Amino acid sequence: MKKLLSGEWLFYVDFNNDGIKNKLFLISNIKNRISNFKKIQIPSSWNSYQGLEKYEGICWYFKIFEINELDENNEEFFLLFNGSNYQTKIWLNNNYIGLHEGGFLPFKFKIKNSYLKKSEKNYLAVQVDNIRKKNRIPSKLFDWYNWGGIYRDVFYEILPKSRIDWVHIYTQISKNSAKLICKYYITEVKSFNYELKFTNKTILKGQVKPDTEKGVFYIHIENPLFWSPDTPNIYTILLNFSDSNYFTKIQFGIREIKINGRFLYLNNKKIKLYGINLHEELIPFGRAIPFELRKKDLLNIKKLGFNAIRTAHYPHDESLLCLADKIGLLILEEIPVYWNINFKSPKVFKLAAKMIQDLIYRDFNHPSVIFWSVGNEIPIESYDCHKFILNLISFAKKIDPSRPISYVSSRFLSDHYRSKTDIATLNEYFGWYLLSEKNLNFILEMTRGISLCYNKPWFITEFGAGAKYNYHSNIFERFSEEKQASILIRSIEIFNSKDWISGWFIWIYRDFKSAFRDNKYQNGFNRKGIVSDKNEFKLIARLLPKILKKKRITRKFTFISRLAIPFGFFFTFVFKIINIVNILESKKADKFYSDKYKRDF
Ligand code: GCB
């Protein structure tokens, strides 16, 4: 049983950071000050309220609610937050419950029965801060708005003590059949039933007799309907213990992603990704995007011809994945290991590992998710960084061996670590930050050679140009819709002409707020959207359906790009020397990674 606690809450802005000192979390203090507190709607980003637009600090939230239905002997009570930015501390009825760090993933706390008041008022106090700190993820600098607060739904959840806690399903397919590999965790070792359904019709039923809490069972299906962007077929599996009518319900799709040489395959067919990046932001809601408007975005993206989205640069609300499963869009998900975080710190590594683990656990069964990215534009050439990233990737691989995992790179010369991951990625802004888009073809071929990544699929994870909506000029004028369109069109045609580029993602769907974008065209927004912050279509958005799959004839520079390979080795060598001091320093961190993050599941 899940009950929504979102809605009207009490709110206090702790400008002076004295809430803890004044014990604001105590019932008596909440009662005394009730008339001083403001009312606020949850979910919401506090920066979308007048006077708090730029506030980065501490706020308090209070909710008074009743619980009637708990059976203490057989059930457990949880408080569940889908997303709150950045650090959240929770008290219930005067008791400190716990702290969660990280702004983009759900978290839940099991509440002791002795802390709960049945059929009486319960006082929930929540402190949230969105202060930038060196040891946070992301760290102090990032190119998006630091929306603070409880911006996704909050629930309480009552679950039977004895339950099938989670099941991860991955599928292997052959021509007319599929094998479902179902890993599970149960809280009590006893037989359970499963029922597989497709659109309310039962396909098959079975029983599992487990020996331990964690295990795996297999299901074979004949003539399954595969999931793909063109055929978003969703299956349901219901699981329950024979003596219980509590059902764990999971929706999933039957599909297989594979990489073979330089190609990406979905259900054994080559597939190319025509994608776009998306931030979780819509003015005036901040990150608390209403479901119907989120759906509208995804339907628009699909209608424009895209088949993929990169949910930059952090996990979005899970409703996006549910929509993508149903609408048929492929998703590249990412955690906010962004630019320069503190790669030296074992504590930061632990936090990043928790983030990728929580993300994979949340979204494992969504067929739309095809890649995990553990970071964006990180200084991969530094020893601390690549140790961190490669360890994170191998940690993530153990949790999910079924999907490609990588990081997003912006390096042309100094990144030979791509060769150690499943796919190669590149963010490039030729024509905008660097030279001209006319240089792009040559640079792409050279980067491929220098990176020593001939035999794997490449993805251009970002490329773009800024344009102010309705500013028209010629293709040479920065921030004109014409210049943006011309850079994007030429780039797309070049990417489409190369079989080793298996996909690309425009930066970005919608203009988004960013504090340090402040020239006369930007006014506090990153203007690289193909639609404005008010969803108005810029020229490129109108042209896109026609040019999405267009190619141009490009030179392959076969000889020179092969010649680049020795340079690749040379640069590898140079960066190794530069990092030799770092290597010695980081021995301690290494040991930490290898001891703590060996997991079996
Ligand atoms: C990038 C970053 C992205 C920025 C974008 C830009 O490379 O990954 O977060 O917003 O460039 O517009 O500069």
Coordinates of C-alpha atoms and ligand atoms in Angstrom, one line a residue, residues 142-144 279 310 312-313 334 338-339 376-377 408 410 427-429 432-433 462 507-508 512 514 516-517 526-528, ligand 1:
F142 CA 27.8 22.8 -13.3
D143 CA 26.0 24.2 -16.3
W144 CA 22.4 23.9 -15.1
H279 CA 17.3 18.4 -18.9
R310 CA 20.0 11.2 -23.2
A312 CA 21.4 14.8 -19.1
H313 CA 23.2 14.9 -16.7
E334 CA 23.6 9.2 -16.5
Y338 CA 30.1 16.0 -14.0
W339 CA 33.3 18.0 -14.9
N376 CA 30.2 13.6 -18.3
E377 CA 33.2 15.5 -19.5
V408 CA 30.8 10.7 -21.9
S410 CA 34.9 15.5 -24.5
N427 CA 30.9 15.7 -27.1
E428 CA 32.0 18.2 -29.7
Y429 CA 31.0 21.7 -30.5
W432 CA 30.3 26.9 -31.9
Y433 CA 33.1 26.7 -29.3
E462 CA 26.5 16.2 -27.5
W507 CA 22.5 19.4 -27.3
I508 CA 19.6 20.1 -26.4
F512 CA 17.4 25.7 -19.9
S514 CA 22.1 28.4 -16.3
F516 CA 26.5 31.7 -15.9
R517 CA 24.9 32.2 -19.3
N526 CA 21.7 28.1 -22.1
R527 CA 20.1 28.7 -25.6
K528 CA 21.2 25.6 -27.4
Ligands
GCB1 C1 28.8 20.6 -22.5 C2 28.2 20.0 -21.3 C3 26.8 20.6 -21.1 C4 26.8 22.1 -21.4 C5 27.1 22.2 -22.9 C6 27.2 23.7 -23.3 O1 29.7 20.0 -23.1 O2 28.3 18.7 -21.2 O3 26.4 20.3 -19.8 O4 25.6 22.6 -21.1 O5 28.4 21.7 -23.1 O6 26.2 24.2 -23.7 O7 28.2 24.3 -23.2

